[in-house]
XYZ file of C-alpha atoms in Angstrom:
769
model
C 19.918 68.242 -7.406
C 20.371 65.794 -4.534
C 19.200 67.250 -1.242
C 21.268 67.348 1.926
C 19.472 65.670 4.804
C 19.587 67.265 8.216
C 18.131 65.746 11.366
C 17.476 67.260 14.755
C 18.992 64.875 17.362
C 16.797 63.992 20.358
C 17.082 66.072 23.499
C 16.659 64.985 27.119
C 13.536 66.911 28.072
C 12.598 68.333 31.455
C 10.233 65.916 33.258
C 7.634 68.622 33.999
C 7.469 69.615 30.335
C 7.214 66.008 29.158
C 4.466 65.316 31.709
C 2.498 68.375 30.546
C 2.711 67.226 26.917
C 1.652 63.711 27.922
C -1.468 65.066 29.632
C -2.545 66.698 26.389
C -1.738 63.691 24.196
C -3.471 61.231 26.512
C -6.789 63.001 25.983
C -6.698 61.425 22.489
C -4.333 58.438 22.944
C -4.584 57.222 26.565
C -1.540 54.938 26.328
C 0.790 57.491 24.690
C 3.604 59.228 26.557
C 3.961 62.035 24.035
C 7.751 61.724 23.574
C 7.609 62.240 19.808
C 5.554 65.436 19.805
C 7.341 66.723 22.923
C 10.651 66.566 21.048
C 9.151 68.506 18.150
C 7.563 71.140 20.384
C 10.866 71.720 22.168
C 12.775 71.936 18.876
C 10.295 74.566 17.676
C 10.762 76.810 20.686
C 7.762 75.702 22.786
C 9.627 75.269 26.077
C 7.444 76.519 28.919
C 4.190 75.150 30.308
C 2.420 78.456 29.618
C 3.635 78.576 26.002
C 2.622 74.933 25.594
C -0.917 75.651 26.792
C -1.433 78.658 24.510
C 0.092 76.805 21.548
C -2.059 73.695 21.871
C -5.284 75.222 23.187
C -6.681 78.284 21.374
C -9.024 78.917 24.300
C -5.959 79.621 26.465
C -4.546 82.126 23.965
C -5.387 85.823 24.235
C -5.637 87.308 20.713
C -4.561 90.876 20.046
C -7.237 93.556 19.851
C -8.024 94.859 16.366
C -7.282 98.297 17.812
C -3.653 97.255 18.218
C -3.407 98.777 14.726
C -3.765 102.103 16.545
C -4.822 105.313 14.843
C -5.133 103.607 11.452
C -7.901 101.333 12.725
C -9.507 104.215 14.634
C -9.584 106.320 11.461
C -11.022 103.397 9.500
C -13.827 103.032 12.070
C -14.550 106.763 12.032
C -14.818 106.722 8.228
C -17.095 103.655 8.218
C -19.329 105.208 10.842
C -19.542 108.335 8.669
C -20.361 106.234 5.591
C -23.165 104.525 7.501
C -24.605 107.805 8.735
C -24.471 109.328 5.226
C -25.692 106.161 3.489
C -22.653 106.181 1.194
C -21.960 103.462 -1.353
C -18.941 101.290 -0.537
C -16.924 99.155 -2.949
C -14.723 96.265 -1.798
C -11.670 95.795 -4.025
C -10.240 92.311 -3.618
C -7.863 89.930 -5.347
C -8.264 86.733 -7.341
C -6.329 84.236 -5.204
C -7.742 82.278 -2.256
C -6.550 84.854 0.282
C -7.997 87.763 -1.695
C -11.281 85.994 -2.465
C -11.861 84.949 1.148
C -10.901 88.465 2.279
C -13.478 89.903 -0.132
C -16.036 87.415 1.198
C -15.294 88.388 4.816
C -15.756 92.083 4.016
C -18.866 91.438 1.895
C -20.546 89.357 4.580
C -19.191 91.367 7.521
C -20.052 94.813 6.128
C -23.410 93.370 5.125
C -24.276 93.278 8.818
C -24.012 97.088 8.907
C -24.891 98.253 5.377
C -27.791 97.231 3.093
C -26.891 95.308 -0.085
C -27.691 98.254 -2.370
C -24.867 100.244 -0.729
C -22.246 97.518 -1.278
C -20.436 95.954 -4.206
C -17.166 94.138 -4.787
C -14.577 94.064 -7.562
C -12.219 91.177 -8.348
C -9.637 91.993 -11.050
C -9.400 89.608 -13.979
C -6.112 87.732 -13.663
C -5.478 87.624 -17.395
C -6.514 91.174 -18.333
C -5.856 93.263 -15.222
C -3.505 91.448 -12.818
C -3.249 92.274 -9.102
C -4.102 95.586 -7.466
C -6.144 98.686 -8.127
C -6.511 99.959 -11.685
C -7.711 103.322 -12.983
C -10.478 102.116 -15.353
C -12.072 100.142 -12.547
C -11.915 103.108 -10.178
C -13.475 105.313 -12.874
C -16.406 102.901 -13.212
C -16.994 102.888 -9.471
C -16.820 106.681 -9.200
C -19.260 107.042 -12.094
C -21.658 104.617 -10.368
C -21.719 106.808 -7.247
C -19.370 104.924 -4.952
C -17.371 107.152 -2.598
C -15.411 104.753 -0.370
C -13.109 101.949 -1.549
C -12.014 99.272 0.927
C -9.227 97.098 -0.434
C -8.325 93.666 0.852
C -5.111 91.749 0.211
C -3.978 94.575 -2.065
C -3.508 98.307 -2.448
C -0.521 99.252 -0.280
C 1.743 100.163 -3.173
C -0.855 101.363 -5.729
C 0.147 104.998 -5.210
C -0.636 106.281 -8.719
C -4.030 104.573 -8.729
C -4.860 105.992 -5.285
C -4.007 109.503 -6.500
C -6.204 108.925 -9.557
C -9.099 107.737 -7.402
C -8.813 110.641 -4.984
C -9.024 113.041 -7.915
C -12.348 111.354 -8.760
C -13.628 111.919 -5.201
C -12.892 108.443 -3.809
C -11.675 107.764 -0.277
C -9.627 104.664 0.489
C -9.298 102.298 3.422
C -6.440 99.937 2.604
C -6.389 96.511 4.264
C -3.398 94.538 3.071
C -0.409 92.506 4.248
C 2.046 92.997 1.414
C 5.247 95.011 1.505
C 4.795 98.674 2.407
C 5.794 101.606 0.202
C 8.590 103.923 1.443
C 6.028 106.538 2.515
C 2.492 106.206 3.810
C 0.016 106.544 0.918
C -2.527 109.426 1.062
C -5.467 107.333 2.273
C -7.983 107.546 5.093
C -6.450 104.488 6.755
C -3.949 101.776 5.910
C -4.384 98.685 8.064
C -1.289 96.601 7.336
C 0.553 94.382 9.854
C 3.882 95.144 8.179
C 3.993 98.277 10.341
C 4.426 96.027 13.410
C 7.770 94.600 14.608
C 8.447 91.143 13.187
C 7.797 89.471 16.555
C 4.373 91.090 17.015
C 1.523 88.520 17.171
C -0.259 90.296 14.283
C 2.775 90.685 12.008
C 2.140 87.583 9.881
C -1.579 88.154 9.225
C -2.647 87.407 5.663
C -5.083 89.543 3.694
C -8.186 87.726 4.933
C -7.023 87.968 8.553
C -6.499 91.726 8.228
C -9.991 92.038 6.717
C -11.371 90.043 9.645
C -9.662 92.398 12.110
C -11.357 95.345 10.375
C -14.772 93.681 10.726
C -13.984 92.690 14.312
C -13.233 96.341 15.088
C -16.533 97.370 13.462
C -18.409 94.898 15.663
C -16.773 96.508 18.713
C -17.458 100.032 17.421
C -21.141 99.376 16.677
C -21.935 96.574 19.145
C -25.741 96.590 18.843
C -26.154 96.387 15.055
C -24.990 92.988 13.784
C -27.247 89.943 14.094
C -24.628 87.325 13.135
C -21.644 86.630 15.460
C -18.365 87.794 13.954
C -16.902 84.332 14.647
C -19.152 82.953 11.867
C -16.530 84.347 9.483
C -13.647 82.333 10.907
C -13.998 79.395 8.494
C -13.325 81.808 5.628
C -10.382 83.234 7.553
C -8.840 79.773 7.983
C -9.181 79.020 4.255
C -7.383 82.205 3.227
C -4.725 82.045 5.947
C -3.665 78.478 5.253
C -3.931 78.766 1.457
C -1.695 81.872 1.466
C 1.215 80.091 3.185
C 1.844 82.696 5.889
C 3.667 81.809 9.102
C 1.082 80.300 11.450
C 2.388 82.036 14.553
C 0.768 84.321 17.106
C -2.729 85.398 16.090
C -2.373 83.589 12.746
C -2.199 80.230 14.515
C -5.092 81.179 16.807
C -7.311 82.268 13.908
C -6.437 79.134 11.932
C -7.236 76.893 14.928
C -10.580 78.579 15.574
C -11.368 78.686 11.859
C -10.744 74.967 11.398
C -13.221 74.250 14.185
C -15.749 76.367 12.299
C -14.841 74.770 8.954
C -15.437 71.276 10.333
C -19.093 72.235 10.853
C -19.471 72.710 7.086
C -18.830 68.993 6.451
C -21.866 68.002 8.524
C -25.262 68.573 6.825
C -26.984 69.437 10.111
C -24.440 72.145 11.046
C -23.391 73.429 7.593
C -24.154 77.116 6.981
C -22.161 77.587 3.757
C -23.402 75.217 1.026
C -20.567 76.258 -1.283
C -17.855 75.391 1.237
C -19.692 72.175 2.127
C -19.743 71.185 -1.549
C -16.019 71.943 -1.937
C -15.259 69.685 1.034
C -17.388 66.972 -0.528
C -15.628 67.264 -3.888
C -12.179 66.914 -2.328
C -13.417 64.184 0.061
C -12.252 65.932 3.217
C -13.717 66.704 6.620
C -12.539 70.279 7.130
C -10.726 69.677 10.424
C -7.137 69.661 9.096
C -5.030 72.314 7.403
C -4.301 69.890 4.546
C -8.033 69.923 3.789
C -7.409 73.520 2.753
C -3.859 73.386 1.365
C -4.502 70.257 -0.755
C -8.292 70.565 -1.112
C -10.257 73.812 -0.945
C -7.362 76.202 -1.574
C -6.155 74.749 -4.911
C -9.729 74.605 -6.211
C -10.420 78.267 -5.442
C -7.045 79.331 -6.832
C -7.572 77.273 -9.996
C -10.482 79.437 -11.159
C -8.436 82.559 -11.933
C -5.491 80.456 -13.131
C -7.638 78.804 -15.805
C -10.506 81.247 -16.448
C -9.055 84.610 -15.432
C -12.337 85.805 -13.885
C -12.827 84.477 -10.335
C -15.604 86.806 -9.206
C -18.133 83.981 -8.811
C -15.996 82.482 -6.023
C -17.320 85.143 -3.630
C -20.827 83.867 -4.366
C -19.618 80.305 -3.865
C -18.257 81.169 -0.402
C -21.094 83.395 0.828
C -24.343 82.387 -0.905
C -26.917 80.274 0.948
C -28.510 79.053 -2.314
C -27.598 75.351 -2.278
C -28.348 74.408 -5.945
C -26.549 77.519 -7.198
C -23.529 76.791 -4.989
C -23.398 73.225 -6.261
C -23.098 74.471 -9.855
C -20.383 76.966 -8.860
C -18.445 74.273 -6.983
C -18.555 72.067 -10.083
C -16.947 74.907 -12.039
C -14.079 75.087 -9.534
C -13.605 71.325 -9.796
C -13.345 71.471 -13.587
C -10.874 74.366 -13.348
C -8.752 72.427 -10.858
C -8.697 69.354 -13.096
C -7.427 71.469 -15.978
C -4.918 73.202 -13.679
C -3.323 69.896 -12.644
C -2.686 68.797 -16.210
C -1.443 72.232 -17.256
C 0.895 72.393 -14.266
C 2.368 68.966 -15.043
C 3.004 69.832 -18.703
C 4.541 73.192 -17.820
C 6.860 71.632 -15.238
C 8.056 69.143 -17.853
C 8.787 71.990 -20.289
C 10.607 73.996 -17.616
C 12.796 71.042 -16.661
C 13.697 70.582 -20.332
C 15.048 74.148 -20.323
C 16.811 73.656 -16.966
C 18.722 70.731 -18.482
C 20.474 73.256 -20.743
C 21.643 75.447 -17.821
C 24.958 75.238 -15.994
C 23.605 75.096 -12.450
C 27.095 75.516 -11.003
C 27.014 79.139 -12.194
C 23.261 79.730 -11.880
C 22.113 81.180 -8.556
C 18.644 82.259 -9.717
C 16.709 80.246 -12.289
C 15.034 82.634 -14.756
C 13.261 81.061 -17.732
C 10.569 82.084 -20.209
C 8.431 80.717 -23.012
C 5.577 82.121 -25.138
C 3.487 78.982 -24.576
C 3.541 78.928 -20.798
C 0.282 79.819 -19.081
C 0.726 82.600 -16.530
C -1.929 81.006 -14.328
C 0.289 78.111 -13.237
C 3.731 79.734 -13.348
C 3.738 80.501 -9.627
C 2.937 76.870 -8.778
C 5.616 75.512 -11.086
C 8.155 78.084 -9.872
C 7.530 76.860 -6.324
C 8.160 73.257 -7.368
C 11.351 74.165 -9.220
C 12.658 76.310 -6.341
C 12.140 73.412 -3.949
C 13.599 70.760 -6.248
C 16.669 72.727 -7.340
C 17.289 74.806 -4.219
C 17.293 78.114 -6.096
C 14.950 81.103 -6.298
C 12.984 80.628 -9.492
C 11.349 83.117 -11.862
C 9.195 81.798 -14.703
C 7.841 84.127 -17.385
C 5.349 84.089 -20.209
C 6.878 85.861 -23.227
C 3.943 87.813 -24.615
C 3.425 88.939 -28.215
C 3.402 92.556 -26.980
C 7.097 92.401 -26.094
C 6.604 92.034 -22.345
C 7.561 89.109 -20.109
C 5.119 88.467 -17.255
C 5.309 85.831 -14.584
C 5.881 84.679 -11.051
C 8.788 84.170 -8.692
C 9.195 81.848 -5.702
C 11.920 81.741 -3.062
C 13.792 79.096 -1.098
C 16.331 78.918 1.738
C 14.762 81.952 3.424
C 16.102 84.270 0.699
C 14.170 87.559 0.661
C 12.798 87.380 -2.867
C 11.169 90.805 -2.693
C 14.470 92.570 -1.968
C 16.305 90.407 -4.502
C 13.969 91.298 -7.377
C 13.724 94.894 -6.185
C 17.505 95.193 -6.672
C 16.733 95.130 -10.417
C 13.818 97.567 -10.274
C 15.256 99.796 -13.023
C 14.643 96.943 -15.477
C 11.081 96.158 -14.321
C 7.734 97.411 -15.589
C 5.611 96.190 -12.652
C 6.464 94.271 -9.507
C 4.852 93.300 -6.203
C 4.873 90.605 -3.571
C 6.581 89.607 -0.340
C 9.795 87.791 0.705
C 8.602 84.348 -0.423
C 6.581 85.011 -3.584
C 6.246 87.778 -6.143
C 4.778 88.711 -9.496
C 6.607 90.820 -12.048
C 6.666 92.061 -15.618
C 9.409 93.598 -17.746
C 10.272 94.246 -21.373
C 11.713 91.170 -23.041
C 14.648 93.195 -24.296
C 15.652 93.718 -20.630
C 15.699 90.004 -19.823
C 19.436 89.346 -20.404
C 20.426 92.254 -18.146
C 17.846 91.182 -15.568
C 19.141 87.591 -15.481
C 22.747 88.720 -15.162
C 21.947 91.350 -12.537
C 19.796 89.187 -10.260
C 22.333 86.352 -10.334
C 25.097 88.768 -9.363
C 22.963 90.172 -6.558
C 22.419 86.747 -5.010
C 26.039 85.750 -5.626
C 27.101 88.695 -3.439
C 24.813 87.406 -0.679
C 25.777 83.741 -1.097
C 29.379 83.479 -2.299
C 29.393 79.717 -1.568
C 27.211 77.902 -4.162
C 26.850 74.903 -1.828
C 24.507 77.046 0.275
C 21.944 76.657 -2.535
C 21.836 72.882 -2.234
C 18.317 71.774 -1.285
C 17.957 70.776 2.341
C 15.485 68.248 3.755
C 15.048 68.906 7.478
C 14.113 65.676 9.235
C 12.326 65.886 12.566
C 12.303 62.307 13.868
C 13.754 58.887 13.145
C 11.097 56.136 13.378
C 10.415 52.610 12.211
C 7.544 51.310 10.087
C 6.074 49.781 13.252
C 5.788 53.290 14.752
C 3.560 54.420 11.886
C -0.198 54.418 12.278
C -3.078 56.070 14.076
C -1.396 56.586 17.450
C 1.610 58.430 15.995
C -0.596 60.376 13.586
C -2.840 61.542 16.448
C 0.183 62.526 18.524
C 1.775 64.537 15.714
C -1.587 66.127 14.935
C -1.226 68.207 18.116
C 1.253 70.359 16.160
C -1.442 71.365 13.679
C -2.210 73.631 12.003
C 1.162 73.218 10.342
C 2.574 75.645 7.830
C 5.402 78.129 7.486
C 7.316 78.406 10.756
C 5.718 75.153 11.942
C 6.106 72.632 9.097
C 4.516 69.203 9.008
C 6.915 66.710 10.656
C 9.226 64.753 8.370
C 10.115 61.223 9.464
C 13.243 59.224 8.591
C 12.862 55.477 8.086
C 16.158 53.640 7.598
C 16.771 50.359 5.802
C 13.307 50.004 4.315
C 11.939 48.313 1.181
C 9.159 49.191 -1.262
C 6.782 46.499 -2.513
C 3.468 46.352 -4.356
C 4.642 49.307 -6.445
C 2.061 50.561 -8.938
C 1.394 53.649 -11.034
C -1.986 55.306 -11.152
C -3.378 58.305 -13.011
C -5.821 60.180 -10.826
C -9.405 60.524 -12.027
C -11.828 63.423 -12.070
C -15.354 63.138 -10.694
C -16.598 61.662 -13.949
C -14.003 58.904 -13.917
C -11.859 60.467 -16.653
C -8.112 59.916 -16.343
C -6.002 63.003 -15.661
C -2.364 62.975 -16.702
C -1.156 63.626 -13.167
C 0.777 60.589 -12.044
C 1.263 59.064 -8.611
C 2.973 55.894 -7.432
C 1.412 53.743 -4.725
C 3.422 51.259 -2.655
C 3.713 49.338 0.604
C 6.624 50.214 2.918
C 8.436 47.523 4.911
C 11.305 47.248 7.360
C 12.483 44.688 9.913
C 10.085 46.069 12.542
C 6.895 45.492 10.562
C 6.628 42.632 8.051
C 2.990 43.490 7.205
C 3.937 46.744 5.453
C 2.385 50.216 5.506
C 0.667 51.977 2.570
C 2.181 55.041 0.903
C 2.071 57.321 -2.114
C 4.674 59.241 -4.120
C 3.079 62.093 -6.075
C 4.417 63.010 -9.499
C 6.776 60.011 -9.765
C 6.795 56.715 -11.664
C 7.149 53.202 -10.319
C 10.438 52.549 -12.137
C 12.081 55.224 -9.956
C 12.119 52.765 -7.027
C 13.000 49.086 -7.007
C 11.545 46.295 -4.840
C 14.978 44.654 -4.862
C 16.854 47.502 -3.138
C 16.996 48.831 0.423
C 16.497 52.557 1.003
C 16.553 55.268 3.606
C 13.328 57.247 3.124
C 11.928 60.538 4.351
C 8.144 60.496 4.649
C 5.239 62.495 6.002
C 2.546 60.604 7.897
C -0.972 61.465 6.760
C -4.535 60.210 6.816
C -6.551 59.310 3.733
C -10.240 59.733 4.608
C -11.308 58.560 1.136
C -9.519 55.212 1.584
C -10.220 55.271 5.359
C -6.604 54.585 6.244
C -3.342 56.154 7.378
C -0.544 56.367 4.820
C 2.841 57.966 4.248
C 3.678 60.497 1.579
C 7.193 59.917 0.244
C 9.296 63.099 0.284
C 12.824 61.892 -0.588
C 14.902 58.720 -0.598
C 18.441 57.409 -1.041
C 19.925 53.961 -1.222
C 20.462 52.815 2.326
C 23.617 54.191 3.873
C 24.590 56.448 0.953
C 23.847 59.644 2.878
C 24.231 60.184 6.604
C 21.882 62.908 7.834
C 23.849 65.751 9.358
C 22.902 67.166 12.747
C 21.046 70.419 12.426
C 23.324 73.281 13.384
C 22.949 76.996 12.983
C 26.194 79.021 12.859
C 26.468 82.295 14.757
C 28.240 85.234 13.110
C 29.721 88.195 14.975
C 29.044 91.520 13.228
C 29.030 93.601 16.427
C 32.247 95.409 15.600
C 31.787 95.708 11.856
C 29.384 94.342 9.246
C 31.092 92.707 6.210
C 31.135 94.775 3.028
C 29.263 92.005 1.175
C 27.568 90.145 4.028
C 26.405 86.579 3.479
C 22.721 85.824 3.840
C 21.897 85.686 7.567
C 19.173 86.542 10.043
C 20.569 89.719 11.621
C 19.758 90.560 15.247
C 19.726 94.362 14.949
C 18.566 95.527 18.404
C 20.908 95.106 21.349
C 19.293 92.551 23.685
C 18.880 92.874 27.425
C 18.338 89.154 28.072
C 19.086 85.724 26.657
C 15.428 85.250 25.711
C 15.751 87.921 23.000
C 18.865 86.222 21.603
C 17.068 82.865 21.730
C 14.122 84.291 19.771
C 16.500 85.551 17.094
C 18.177 82.154 16.988
C 14.826 80.386 16.477
C 14.000 82.718 13.594
C 17.388 81.982 12.035
C 16.663 78.248 12.311
C 13.221 78.721 10.746
C 14.793 80.566 7.803
C 17.698 78.081 7.468
C 20.188 80.913 7.905
C 23.043 81.741 10.277
C 22.330 84.100 13.163
C 24.318 87.347 12.872
C 24.852 89.461 15.979
C 24.586 92.801 14.180
C 23.731 95.126 17.057
C 25.579 97.884 18.888
C 24.991 99.227 22.374
C 22.585 102.199 22.290
C 24.227 105.491 23.146
C 22.260 105.912 26.364
C 23.072 108.703 28.825
C 23.666 107.770 32.460
C 20.462 107.555 34.552
C 20.710 111.129 35.840
C 21.207 112.549 32.339
C 18.365 110.369 31.071
C 15.968 111.856 33.646
C 16.993 115.365 32.591
C 16.408 114.476 28.924
C 13.024 112.920 29.756
C 11.815 115.985 31.677
C 12.970 118.350 28.918
C 11.087 116.319 26.296
C 7.958 116.264 28.487
C 8.046 120.046 28.850
C 8.323 120.448 25.069
C 5.378 118.095 24.462
C 3.324 119.933 27.101
C 3.918 123.224 25.279
C 2.898 121.739 21.924
C -0.191 119.993 23.316
C -0.047 117.345 20.602
C -0.323 113.579 20.619
C 2.941 111.779 19.924
C 3.342 108.135 18.989
C 4.838 105.710 21.489
C 7.184 104.397 18.809
C 8.444 107.943 18.231
C 9.143 108.388 21.953
C 10.961 105.047 22.084
C 13.159 106.108 19.168
C 13.922 109.524 20.640
C 14.690 108.186 24.112
C 16.335 104.952 22.841
C 14.313 102.764 25.198
C 12.114 99.698 24.832
C 8.392 99.525 25.526
C 8.798 98.495 29.183
C 11.299 101.291 29.861
C 8.959 103.775 28.185
C 6.135 102.662 30.504
C 8.391 103.287 33.507
C 9.355 106.682 32.060
C 5.711 107.724 31.647
C 4.919 106.496 35.166
C 7.808 108.585 36.490
C 6.530 111.676 34.656
C 3.061 111.148 36.119
C 4.528 110.736 39.593
C 6.465 113.990 39.158
C 3.217 115.840 38.392
C 2.845 115.769 34.607
C -0.765 115.188 33.488
C -0.856 112.464 30.803
C -3.436 111.102 28.415
C -2.660 107.998 26.400
C -4.050 105.501 23.904
C -2.827 102.179 22.562
C -0.077 103.839 20.526
C 0.043 107.527 21.527
C 0.735 109.824 24.481
C -0.274 113.426 25.165
C 1.029 115.634 27.984
C -1.765 118.030 28.929
C -0.365 119.962 31.845
C 1.499 119.939 35.107
C 0.261 119.581 38.688
C 1.412 118.323 42.059
C 3.798 115.439 42.384
C 2.626 112.157 43.911
C 3.688 111.095 47.423
C 5.565 108.071 46.069
C 7.344 110.058 43.339
C 10.821 109.290 44.683
C 10.122 105.568 44.654
C 8.710 105.582 41.105
C 11.593 107.689 39.778
C 13.999 105.392 41.622
C 12.539 102.400 39.761
C 13.177 104.135 36.442
C 16.715 105.113 37.509
C 17.460 101.486 38.395
C 15.959 100.171 35.140
C 18.115 102.506 33.032
C 21.233 101.575 34.983
C 20.427 97.854 34.584
C 19.819 98.287 30.852
C 23.178 99.994 30.438
C 24.899 97.133 32.204
C 23.099 94.520 30.091
C 23.792 96.366 26.841
C 27.484 96.481 27.703
C 27.440 92.772 28.555
C 25.761 91.674 25.308
C 28.061 93.816 23.152
C 31.182 92.219 24.678
C 30.139 88.659 25.583
C 32.347 86.131 23.679
C 30.771 84.139 20.867
C 31.317 80.732 22.569
C 29.342 81.994 25.565
C 26.514 83.020 23.244
C 26.501 79.558 21.652
C 26.434 77.814 25.031
C 23.427 79.833 26.165
C 21.228 79.526 23.091
C 22.232 76.392 21.129
C 19.150 74.130 21.528
C 20.804 71.020 20.055
C 24.116 69.773 21.456
C 26.516 69.584 18.483
C 27.919 66.258 19.670
C 24.549 64.585 20.258
C 24.150 61.201 18.564
C 21.917 60.882 15.535
C 19.267 58.288 16.201
């Protein structure tokens, strides 16, 4: 399906902002003015000097404390301290993908600073025989071997039956995970999962390895005099898992990835390398470890290939943590062989899938669901991702097993919440798990027709207009061939690490030609040809008669002609193996056959009533008190390629005097009970935000209430004398409540055109150049 091109028109930037960007860029390219990257930073919501500094410089960013997880992290630390005092045996239960394997490695190495090796073990499920998550036979083996505490990583949140089974065998559980939460908290000692945070919290997007790192970081703070290795030595593993798992690199995720890449770069230098296995992986993929693509196109696919091809990926933990260089070299060779096989298998499977797609009526197909007995489950997720991107539709690919079950993987597109979409058919499923962008599932083959019909109807209700499923290529900048090269690459590199929420920049080059076009099969380390095609070329336009090298992965030379003129969308990259800069071709059209449309995000008004069958949109649910909150919602809508829906209502707040009476009555009740209460609970009961709650607690203290508090709880212990400035403190609260009421009324009645004028970052009439 032909993609619709969208381009963000240039914006006239504030001089102070442009100057601040230039200062950063000129540290690497003295003659650069930074206009290109400044445009991209502004488009992506980086619009203040402070935000710019913390985005570009990890040393200027203040990461969240691991104890931001509140009582869950505190309970996890208490249980680990108890296990250390009692010399209990601890089992780490990980997962077989790059995020799960690095998370297991972080826990193995991090806990190893506090527990002797004989008290620790780890379990990695076999992808082919066991699939993701806890399983009862494995828990039985651990209980029989004398283990009493299970720490999961990148898994476990929804394994309720298995947790109950393990508890009956005397096992305690600390769950560290980042996948979707169950409706009710599982009966575990602690569940450390960032999904409990609001979506704008800096820890919300942590992957499994990052959550595991936060657990170890908390243990370092709890027992500060025990470890001999700095906790930051684990950050290279964190970067590998974070970037390979395709989470949004925002907040602490971006910080951890930045710091981890600095650590990873050390592994490419023999004199600074501390992980021979990681060093060997970097050598095999001919990369230096300083860029996210070194992980996403290098280390990550090799680690993931092991379980995809062999099923058992347990040795990858040894590869990542062992200091035995010869042993690590042998293990790295195994990952390279698995990755070679994975590439060929993926190519053949994609060809078979596209043969089936040719028989579908895509005009009536909202979700692509296909199956085959011959398809290998190990590569179905990869192929589903390719198909979803190419055809602009959520894609589910299944292996039809001889046992009557269909098992496979699903991938999303267009910001569609895949987890909720598949969950709408849960009555037809046997097993299911995942998150909004990717999922795994199994069901009886006899249920497949109903499943296909039901999931297509579910998405059709969300997206009544089929044109919304057309693939979209979002172009960031229009450049010429003369602009390409080291200076532009270095400037754009300031955006890194790129990933979800901060994609690698796409460049439009108009009226260009392709010459020196040649096909090439890639080779493995032994020089054997692999049936994984790429096309190499030189790119020309009127600005640069010498041409610029490029590559088009997975395509043949007869798909482009040296005799025609094209408009092309490319990504600028470096090729350390060839010691050159090159472009990676993303999409192309004959010159002038498609005019890129200006990026625009519609705004929907659901403040009075939500539609019965609402279209897919990013819904702003909480009534804002300032334009910044609306702007944040708008940026998230842009990131998800969805309209912004104003779906909030004004909270039913009492007037300030009534609010004070309600606050005092609640405080008296809490004083009588003498119990801790969560801050989130108080915010819900009082219908206030975090800042207003702080003012409320300050007012109570000024009036004489004796308070104790932690990061996420409050306890009222008694009542004493009021403070001399009580009237002033209470007056501040009174004014804040009155101001909030005014702002809530304003934002529930402000006309839609006024909203658009205040938040639209790109003028709709701006020229496209």
